[in-house]
Tab-separated table of C-alpha atoms and ligand atoms in Angstrom:
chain	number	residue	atom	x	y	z
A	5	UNK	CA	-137.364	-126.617	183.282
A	6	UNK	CA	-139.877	-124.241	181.623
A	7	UNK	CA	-139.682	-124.608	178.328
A	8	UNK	CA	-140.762	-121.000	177.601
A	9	UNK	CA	-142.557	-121.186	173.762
A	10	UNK	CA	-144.614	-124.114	175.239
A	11	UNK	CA	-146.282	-122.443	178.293
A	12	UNK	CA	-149.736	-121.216	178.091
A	13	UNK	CA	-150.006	-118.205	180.085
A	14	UNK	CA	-152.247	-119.814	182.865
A	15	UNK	CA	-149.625	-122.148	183.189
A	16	UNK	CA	-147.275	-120.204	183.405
A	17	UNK	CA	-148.550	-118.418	186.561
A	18	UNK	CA	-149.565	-121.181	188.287
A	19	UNK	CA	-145.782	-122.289	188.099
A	20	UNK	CA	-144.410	-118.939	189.089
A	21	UNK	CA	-147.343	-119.090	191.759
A	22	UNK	CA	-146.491	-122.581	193.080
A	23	UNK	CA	-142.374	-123.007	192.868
A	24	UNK	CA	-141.527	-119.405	193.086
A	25	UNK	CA	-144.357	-116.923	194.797
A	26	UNK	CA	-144.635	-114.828	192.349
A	27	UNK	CA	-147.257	-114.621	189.404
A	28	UNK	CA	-149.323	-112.732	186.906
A	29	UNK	CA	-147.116	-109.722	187.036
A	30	UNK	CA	-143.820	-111.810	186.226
A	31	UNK	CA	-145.900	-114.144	183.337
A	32	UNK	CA	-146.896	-111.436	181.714
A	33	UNK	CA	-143.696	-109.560	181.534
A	34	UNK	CA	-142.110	-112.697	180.317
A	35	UNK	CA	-144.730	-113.580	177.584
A	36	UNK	CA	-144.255	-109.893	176.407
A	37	UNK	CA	-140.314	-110.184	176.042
A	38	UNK	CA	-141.098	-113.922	174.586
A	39	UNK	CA	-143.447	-113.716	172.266
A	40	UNK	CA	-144.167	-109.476	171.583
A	41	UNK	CA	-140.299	-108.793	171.183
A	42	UNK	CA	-138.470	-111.720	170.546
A	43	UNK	CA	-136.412	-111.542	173.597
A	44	UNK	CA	-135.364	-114.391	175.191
A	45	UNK	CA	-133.611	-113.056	177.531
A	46	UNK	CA	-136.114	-112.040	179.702
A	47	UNK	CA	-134.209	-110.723	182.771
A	48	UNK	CA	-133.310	-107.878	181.309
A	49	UNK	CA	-137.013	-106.675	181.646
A	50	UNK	CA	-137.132	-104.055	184.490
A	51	UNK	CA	-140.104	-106.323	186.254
A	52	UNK	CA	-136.813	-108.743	186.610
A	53	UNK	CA	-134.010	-106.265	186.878
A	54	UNK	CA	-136.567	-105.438	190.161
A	55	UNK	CA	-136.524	-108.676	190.913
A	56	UNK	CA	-132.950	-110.279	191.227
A	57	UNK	CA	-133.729	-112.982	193.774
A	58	UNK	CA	-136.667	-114.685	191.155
A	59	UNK	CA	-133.854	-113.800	188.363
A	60	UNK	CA	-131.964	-115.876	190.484
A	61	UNK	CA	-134.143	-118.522	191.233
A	62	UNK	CA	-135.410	-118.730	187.241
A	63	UNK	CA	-131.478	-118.517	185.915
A	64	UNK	CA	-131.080	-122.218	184.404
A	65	UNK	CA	-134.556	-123.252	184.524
A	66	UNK	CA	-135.735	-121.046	181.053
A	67	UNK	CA	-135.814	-123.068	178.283
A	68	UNK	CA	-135.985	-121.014	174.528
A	69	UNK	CA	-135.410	-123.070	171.550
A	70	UNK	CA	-137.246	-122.203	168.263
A	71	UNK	CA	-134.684	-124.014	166.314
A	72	UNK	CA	-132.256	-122.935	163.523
A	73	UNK	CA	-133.602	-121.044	160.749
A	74	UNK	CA	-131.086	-122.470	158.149
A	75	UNK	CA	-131.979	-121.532	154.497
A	76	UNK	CA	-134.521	-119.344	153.119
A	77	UNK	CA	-135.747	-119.470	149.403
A	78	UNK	CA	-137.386	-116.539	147.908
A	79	UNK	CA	-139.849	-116.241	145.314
A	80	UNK	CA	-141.353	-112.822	144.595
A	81	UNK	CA	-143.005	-112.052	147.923
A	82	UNK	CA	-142.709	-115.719	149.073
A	83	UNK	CA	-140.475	-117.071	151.769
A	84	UNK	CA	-139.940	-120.469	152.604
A	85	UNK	CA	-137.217	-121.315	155.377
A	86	UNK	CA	-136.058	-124.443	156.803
A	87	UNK	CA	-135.765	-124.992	160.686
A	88	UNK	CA	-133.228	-127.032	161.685
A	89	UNK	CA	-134.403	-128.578	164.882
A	90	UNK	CA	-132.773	-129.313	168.158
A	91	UNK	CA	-132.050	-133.238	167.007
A	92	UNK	CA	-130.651	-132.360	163.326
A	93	UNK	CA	-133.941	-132.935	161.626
A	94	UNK	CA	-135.241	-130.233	159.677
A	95	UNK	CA	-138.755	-128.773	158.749
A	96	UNK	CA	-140.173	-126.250	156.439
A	97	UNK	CA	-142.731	-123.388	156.760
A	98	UNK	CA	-143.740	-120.767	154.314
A	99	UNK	CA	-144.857	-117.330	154.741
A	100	UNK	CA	-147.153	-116.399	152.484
A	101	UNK	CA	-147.989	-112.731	151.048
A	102	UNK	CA	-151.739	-111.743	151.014
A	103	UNK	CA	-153.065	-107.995	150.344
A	104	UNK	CA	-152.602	-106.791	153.783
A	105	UNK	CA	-150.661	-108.994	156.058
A	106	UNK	CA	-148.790	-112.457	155.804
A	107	UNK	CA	-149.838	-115.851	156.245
A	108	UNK	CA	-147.660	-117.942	157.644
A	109	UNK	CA	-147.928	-122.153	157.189
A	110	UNK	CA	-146.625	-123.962	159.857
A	111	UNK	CA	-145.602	-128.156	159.946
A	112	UNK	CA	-146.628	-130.456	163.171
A	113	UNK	CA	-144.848	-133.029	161.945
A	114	UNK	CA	-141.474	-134.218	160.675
A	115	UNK	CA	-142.973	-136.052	157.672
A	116	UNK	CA	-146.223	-137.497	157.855
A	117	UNK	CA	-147.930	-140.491	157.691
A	118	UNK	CA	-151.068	-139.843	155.867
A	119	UNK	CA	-149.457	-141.512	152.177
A	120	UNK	CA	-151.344	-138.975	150.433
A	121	UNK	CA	-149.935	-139.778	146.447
A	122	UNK	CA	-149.684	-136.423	145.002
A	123	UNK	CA	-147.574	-135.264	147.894
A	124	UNK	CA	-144.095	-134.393	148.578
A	125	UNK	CA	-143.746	-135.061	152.107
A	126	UNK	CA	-145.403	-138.093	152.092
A	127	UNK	CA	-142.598	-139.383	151.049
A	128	UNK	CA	-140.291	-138.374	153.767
A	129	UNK	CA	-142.318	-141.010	155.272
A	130	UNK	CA	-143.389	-139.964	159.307
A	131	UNK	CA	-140.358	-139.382	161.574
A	132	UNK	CA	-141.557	-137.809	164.233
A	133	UNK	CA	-144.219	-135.065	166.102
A	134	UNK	CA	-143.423	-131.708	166.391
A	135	UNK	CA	-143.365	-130.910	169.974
A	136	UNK	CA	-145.872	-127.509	171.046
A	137	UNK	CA	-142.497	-125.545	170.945
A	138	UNK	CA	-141.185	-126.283	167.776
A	139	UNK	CA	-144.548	-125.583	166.369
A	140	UNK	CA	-144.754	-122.272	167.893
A	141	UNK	CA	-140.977	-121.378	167.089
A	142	UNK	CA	-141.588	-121.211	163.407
A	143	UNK	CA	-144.052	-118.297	164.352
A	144	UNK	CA	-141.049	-116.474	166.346
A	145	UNK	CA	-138.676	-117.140	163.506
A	146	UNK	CA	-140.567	-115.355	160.854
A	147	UNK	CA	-141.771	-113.032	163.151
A	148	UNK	CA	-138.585	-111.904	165.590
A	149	UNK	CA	-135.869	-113.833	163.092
A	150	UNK	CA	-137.126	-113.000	158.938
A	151	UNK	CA	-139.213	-109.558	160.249
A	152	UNK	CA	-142.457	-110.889	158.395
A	153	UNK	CA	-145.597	-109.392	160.147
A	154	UNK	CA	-147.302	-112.776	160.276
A	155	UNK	CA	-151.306	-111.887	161.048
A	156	UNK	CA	-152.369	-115.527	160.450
A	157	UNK	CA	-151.373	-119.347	161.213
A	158	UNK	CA	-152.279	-122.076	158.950
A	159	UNK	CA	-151.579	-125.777	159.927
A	160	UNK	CA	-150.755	-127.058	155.977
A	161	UNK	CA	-146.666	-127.157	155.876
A	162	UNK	CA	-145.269	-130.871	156.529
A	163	UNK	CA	-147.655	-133.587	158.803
A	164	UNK	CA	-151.389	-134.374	159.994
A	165	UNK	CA	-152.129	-131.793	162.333
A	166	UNK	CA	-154.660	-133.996	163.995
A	167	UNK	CA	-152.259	-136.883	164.363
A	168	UNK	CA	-150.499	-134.447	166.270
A	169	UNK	CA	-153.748	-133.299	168.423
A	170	UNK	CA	-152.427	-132.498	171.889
A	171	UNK	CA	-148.893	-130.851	170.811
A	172	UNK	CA	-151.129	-128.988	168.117
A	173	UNK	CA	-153.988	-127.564	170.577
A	174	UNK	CA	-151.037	-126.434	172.897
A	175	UNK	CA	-149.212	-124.049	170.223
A	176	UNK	CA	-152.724	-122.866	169.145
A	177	UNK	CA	-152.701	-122.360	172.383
A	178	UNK	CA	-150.025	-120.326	172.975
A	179	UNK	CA	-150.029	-118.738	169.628
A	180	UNK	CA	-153.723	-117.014	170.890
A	181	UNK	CA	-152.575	-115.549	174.034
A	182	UNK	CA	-153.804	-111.814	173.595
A	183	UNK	CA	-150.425	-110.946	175.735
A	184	UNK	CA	-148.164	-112.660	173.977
A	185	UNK	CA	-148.431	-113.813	170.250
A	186	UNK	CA	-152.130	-112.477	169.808
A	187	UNK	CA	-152.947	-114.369	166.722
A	188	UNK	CA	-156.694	-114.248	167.287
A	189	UNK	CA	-158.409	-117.854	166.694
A	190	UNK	CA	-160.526	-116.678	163.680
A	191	UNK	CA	-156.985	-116.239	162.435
A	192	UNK	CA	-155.915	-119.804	163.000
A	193	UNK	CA	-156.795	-123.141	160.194
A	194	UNK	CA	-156.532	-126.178	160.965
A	195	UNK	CA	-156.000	-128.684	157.624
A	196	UNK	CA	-157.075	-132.288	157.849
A	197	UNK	CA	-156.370	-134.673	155.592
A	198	UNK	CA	-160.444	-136.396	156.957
A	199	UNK	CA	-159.572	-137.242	160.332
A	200	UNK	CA	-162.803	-138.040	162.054
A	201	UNK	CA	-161.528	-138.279	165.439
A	202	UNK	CA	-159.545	-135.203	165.064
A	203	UNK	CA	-162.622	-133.527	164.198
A	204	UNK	CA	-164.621	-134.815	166.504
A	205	UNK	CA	-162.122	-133.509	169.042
A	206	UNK	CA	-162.000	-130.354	168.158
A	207	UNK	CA	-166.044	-130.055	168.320
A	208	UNK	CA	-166.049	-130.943	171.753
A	209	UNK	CA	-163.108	-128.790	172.731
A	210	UNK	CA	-166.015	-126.049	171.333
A	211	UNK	CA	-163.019	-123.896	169.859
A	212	UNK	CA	-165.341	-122.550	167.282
A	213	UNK	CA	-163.403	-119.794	166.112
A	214	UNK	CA	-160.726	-121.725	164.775
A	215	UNK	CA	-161.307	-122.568	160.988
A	216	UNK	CA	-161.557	-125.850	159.713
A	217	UNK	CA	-159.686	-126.899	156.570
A	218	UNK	CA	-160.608	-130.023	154.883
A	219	UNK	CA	-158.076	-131.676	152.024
A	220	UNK	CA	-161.046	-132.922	150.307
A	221	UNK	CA	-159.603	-134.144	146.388
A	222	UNK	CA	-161.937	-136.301	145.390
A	223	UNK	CA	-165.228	-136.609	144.781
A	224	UNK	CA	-166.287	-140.067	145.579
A	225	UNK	CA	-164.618	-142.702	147.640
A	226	UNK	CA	-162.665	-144.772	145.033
A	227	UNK	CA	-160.932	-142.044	143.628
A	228	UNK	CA	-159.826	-140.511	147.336
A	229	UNK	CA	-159.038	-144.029	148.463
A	230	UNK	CA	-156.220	-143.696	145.661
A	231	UNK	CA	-155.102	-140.290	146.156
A	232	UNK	CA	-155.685	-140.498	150.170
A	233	UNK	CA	-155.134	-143.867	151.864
A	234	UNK	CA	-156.676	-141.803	155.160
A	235	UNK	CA	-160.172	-142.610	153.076
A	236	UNK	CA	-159.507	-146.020	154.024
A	237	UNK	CA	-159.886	-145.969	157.441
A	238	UNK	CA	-162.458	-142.526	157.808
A	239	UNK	CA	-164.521	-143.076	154.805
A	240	UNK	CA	-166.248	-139.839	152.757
A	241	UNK	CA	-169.680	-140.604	154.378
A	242	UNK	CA	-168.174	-140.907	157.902
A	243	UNK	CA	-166.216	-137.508	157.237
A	244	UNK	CA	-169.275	-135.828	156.253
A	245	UNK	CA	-170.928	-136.694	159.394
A	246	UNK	CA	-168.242	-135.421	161.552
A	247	UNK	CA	-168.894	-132.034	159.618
A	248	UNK	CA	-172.525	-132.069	159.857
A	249	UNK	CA	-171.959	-132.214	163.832
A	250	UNK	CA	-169.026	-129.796	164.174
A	251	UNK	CA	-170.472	-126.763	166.074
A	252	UNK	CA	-169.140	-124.260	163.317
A	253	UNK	CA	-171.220	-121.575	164.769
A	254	UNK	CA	-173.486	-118.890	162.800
A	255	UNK	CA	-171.779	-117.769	159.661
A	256	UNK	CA	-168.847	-120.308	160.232
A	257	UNK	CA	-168.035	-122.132	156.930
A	258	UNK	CA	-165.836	-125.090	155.931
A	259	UNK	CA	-162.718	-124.738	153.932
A	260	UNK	CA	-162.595	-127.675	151.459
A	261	UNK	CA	-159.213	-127.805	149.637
A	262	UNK	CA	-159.850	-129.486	145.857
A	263	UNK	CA	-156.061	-130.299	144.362
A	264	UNK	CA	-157.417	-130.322	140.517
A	265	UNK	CA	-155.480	-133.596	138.971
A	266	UNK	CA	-155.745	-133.735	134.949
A	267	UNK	CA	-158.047	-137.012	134.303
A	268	UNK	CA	-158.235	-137.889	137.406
A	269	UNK	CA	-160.789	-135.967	139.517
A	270	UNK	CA	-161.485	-132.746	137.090
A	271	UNK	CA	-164.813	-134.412	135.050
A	272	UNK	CA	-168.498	-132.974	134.877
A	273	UNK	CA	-169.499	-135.887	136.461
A	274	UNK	CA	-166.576	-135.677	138.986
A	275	UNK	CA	-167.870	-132.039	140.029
A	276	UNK	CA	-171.875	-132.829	140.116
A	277	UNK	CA	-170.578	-135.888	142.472
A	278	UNK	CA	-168.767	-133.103	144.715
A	279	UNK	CA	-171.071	-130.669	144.798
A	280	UNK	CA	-173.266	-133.432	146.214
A	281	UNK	CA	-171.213	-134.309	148.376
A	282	UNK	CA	-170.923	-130.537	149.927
A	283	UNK	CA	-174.524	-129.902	149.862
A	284	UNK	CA	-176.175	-128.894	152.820
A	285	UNK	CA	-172.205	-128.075	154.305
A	286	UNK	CA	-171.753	-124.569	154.101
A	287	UNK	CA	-168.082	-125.108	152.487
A	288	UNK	CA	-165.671	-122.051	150.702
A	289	UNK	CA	-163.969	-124.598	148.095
A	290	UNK	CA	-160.347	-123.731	147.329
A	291	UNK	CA	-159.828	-125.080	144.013
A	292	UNK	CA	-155.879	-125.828	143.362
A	293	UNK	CA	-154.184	-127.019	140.197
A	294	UNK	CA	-151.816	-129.941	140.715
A	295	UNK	CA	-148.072	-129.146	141.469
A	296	UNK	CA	-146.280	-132.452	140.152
A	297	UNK	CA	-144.219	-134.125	141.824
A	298	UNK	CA	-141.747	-136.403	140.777
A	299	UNK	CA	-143.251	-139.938	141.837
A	300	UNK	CA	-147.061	-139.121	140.978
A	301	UNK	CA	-146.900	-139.035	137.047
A	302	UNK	CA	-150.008	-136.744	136.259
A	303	UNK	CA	-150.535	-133.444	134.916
A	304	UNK	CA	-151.235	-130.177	135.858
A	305	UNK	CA	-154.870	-129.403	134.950
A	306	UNK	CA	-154.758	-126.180	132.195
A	307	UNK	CA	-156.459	-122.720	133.432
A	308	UNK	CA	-159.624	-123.769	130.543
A	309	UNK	CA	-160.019	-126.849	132.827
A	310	UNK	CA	-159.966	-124.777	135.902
A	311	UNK	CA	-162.060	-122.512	134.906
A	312	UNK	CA	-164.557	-124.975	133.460
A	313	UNK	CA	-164.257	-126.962	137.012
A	314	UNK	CA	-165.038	-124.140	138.639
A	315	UNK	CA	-168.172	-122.949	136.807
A	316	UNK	CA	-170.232	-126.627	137.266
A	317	UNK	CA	-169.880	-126.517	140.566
A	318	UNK	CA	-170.623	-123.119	140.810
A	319	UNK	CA	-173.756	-123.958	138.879
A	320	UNK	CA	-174.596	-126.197	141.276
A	321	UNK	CA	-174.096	-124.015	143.819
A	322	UNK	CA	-171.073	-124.523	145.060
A	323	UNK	CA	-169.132	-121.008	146.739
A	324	UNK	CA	-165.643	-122.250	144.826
A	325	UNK	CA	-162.475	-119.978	145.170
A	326	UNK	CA	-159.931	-120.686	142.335
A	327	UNK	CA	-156.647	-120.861	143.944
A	328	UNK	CA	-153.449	-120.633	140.987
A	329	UNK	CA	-150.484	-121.911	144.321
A	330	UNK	CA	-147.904	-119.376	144.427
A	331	UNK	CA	-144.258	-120.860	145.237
A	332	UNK	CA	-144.141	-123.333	142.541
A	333	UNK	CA	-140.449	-122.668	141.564
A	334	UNK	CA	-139.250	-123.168	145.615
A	335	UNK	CA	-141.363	-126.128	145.995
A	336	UNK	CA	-143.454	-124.102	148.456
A	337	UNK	CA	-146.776	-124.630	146.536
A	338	UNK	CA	-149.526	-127.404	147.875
A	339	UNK	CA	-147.810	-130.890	148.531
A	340	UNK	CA	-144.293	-129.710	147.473
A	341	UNK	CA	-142.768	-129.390	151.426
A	342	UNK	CA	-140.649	-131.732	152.104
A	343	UNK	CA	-137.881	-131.643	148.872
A	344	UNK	CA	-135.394	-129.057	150.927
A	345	UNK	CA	-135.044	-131.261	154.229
A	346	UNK	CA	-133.800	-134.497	152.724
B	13	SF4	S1	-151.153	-133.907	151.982
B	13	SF4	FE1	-150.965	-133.451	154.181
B	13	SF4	S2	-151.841	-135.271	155.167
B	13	SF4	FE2	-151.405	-135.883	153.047
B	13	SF4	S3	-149.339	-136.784	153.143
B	13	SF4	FE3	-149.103	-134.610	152.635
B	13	SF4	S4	-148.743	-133.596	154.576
B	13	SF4	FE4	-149.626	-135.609	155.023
């Protein structure tokens, strides 16, 4: 069986090479029907319709499952639909409106197990990994199923991506071919919750274009061991050093995500520990207001204490990018996936 939204193109020829004698010609034209049009059925391309003994050959051996785009909520430009996958369980994604094009934000897991407190999928607890197709079918769906012209990918719906490595390299993967998806890898974030050896992996794959998101929230180990159980085991000072080795290239910077919690991490003191923490990483913070969630009784910070955030660790030179989450009344926002699949 080829299980056709899990192929990398190379791989894809070798198989048509090897079990079939055919090759480049055929890949392509099916990553084109695949992935550029949405077509699964790919025999109706004239390469095949020229071909009727490999149509043939191939009939019963395609495999195309994206999974079930179930529900969709709406808010303003916003989209977030719910997948329902091949063994009932469900997942959700978001597309995302920026000024040109839309971002879409993809799970790689069915839960997680992270335990991160101020998060909604959390606690879904971890079912399962996402296999490389069901990752890259939530890029079909909002592409070839909801119409949205999806220009990048970032790895921050439900799951760890990096608990998830090989299934998560493969979509990225096949989300990159130029022939088929063409999401470009500069166009493609990755978002840890501090997994070392996640990171670590990545640096030696020497993927450099792909960004590098870090869910950072805290800005000393005591307070992240509460929020992030993951600090436990990959302490701040270990996840630094991961980042000071992690071959970001020239004018590659870190994304650190900051999830502002109301007297919890949003002191003066808490920011001149951070920016310390950051300095000598070239980071872009992404500073995000807390979206409560039922079990993790805090506030939201206000827009003063936002602001205020902001500006010390801007004085302290910190490059800080005040992020107010859109999606808030569809649970779509940071650390709200996970209510609509229970
Ligand atoms: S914030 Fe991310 S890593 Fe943490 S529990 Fe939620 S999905 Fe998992």
């Amino acid at each position: 069986m080829i299980d056709l939204l899990a192929t990398p193109l190379d791989q894809l020829v070798r198989i048509l090479e090897d079990d079939y004698g055919k090759g480049l010609f055929h890949a392509e034209a099916i990553y084109r029907e695949v992935f550029k049009k949405g077509n699964s059925n790919v025999f109706l391309a004239p390469e095949f319709q020229a071909s009727p003994k490999l149509s043939q050959a191939l009939t019963g051996t395609l495999r195309f499952d994206p999974g079930q785009v179930e529900k969709r909520f709406q808010e303003d430009e916003l989209t977030k639909f719910i997948t329902r996958l091949s063994d009932g369980l469900k997942i959700e994604s978001v597309i995302i409106p920026m000024t040109r094009h839309n971002t879409l934000c993809v799970s790689s897991q069915v839960g997680c197990r992270m335990g991160c407190a101020f998060c909604e999928t959390a606690k879904l607890g971890f079912k399962r990994n996402l296999t490389p197709s069901e990752i890259t079918g939530q890029l079909h769906n909002a592409r070839h199923v909801l119409g949205a012209d999806i220009k990048n990918v970032v790895f921050m719906g439900m799951g760890e991506p990096f608990d998830n490595f090989d299934a998560v390299m493969t979509a990225i993967e096949v989300m990159n071919a130029q022939k088929g998806f063409d999401v470009a890898l500069r166009h493609i974030t990755v978002s840890t919750a501090g997994l070392t050896t996640g990171i670590d992996r990545l640096a030696a794959m020497n993927m450099t274009g792909i960004r590098l998101a870090v869910s950072v929230n805290a800005p000393e180990d005591g307070i992240r061991s509460r929020l992030m159980p993951v600090n436990n085991r990959w302490d701040m000072a270990a996840l630094k050093k991961s980042l000071a080795d992690y071959p970001l290239g020239k004018r590659g910077v870190f994304l650190f995500e900051y999830i502002l919690i109301k007297g919890v991490n949003d002191s003066l003191a808490h920011a001149r520990q951070l920016a310390e923490f950051i300095h000598p990483l070239p980071v872009r913070l992404n500073l995000i207001p807390y979206n409560p969630i039922q079990s993790f009784a805090h506030e939201s910070p206000c827009d003063e204490d936002m602001h205020a955030f902001a500006d010390w660790l801007t004085r302290d030179g910190v490059f800080v990018i005040k992020r107010w989450s859109k999606g808030r009344s569809v649970c779509a926002g940071c650390g709200q996936l996970g209510k609509d699949v229970t």
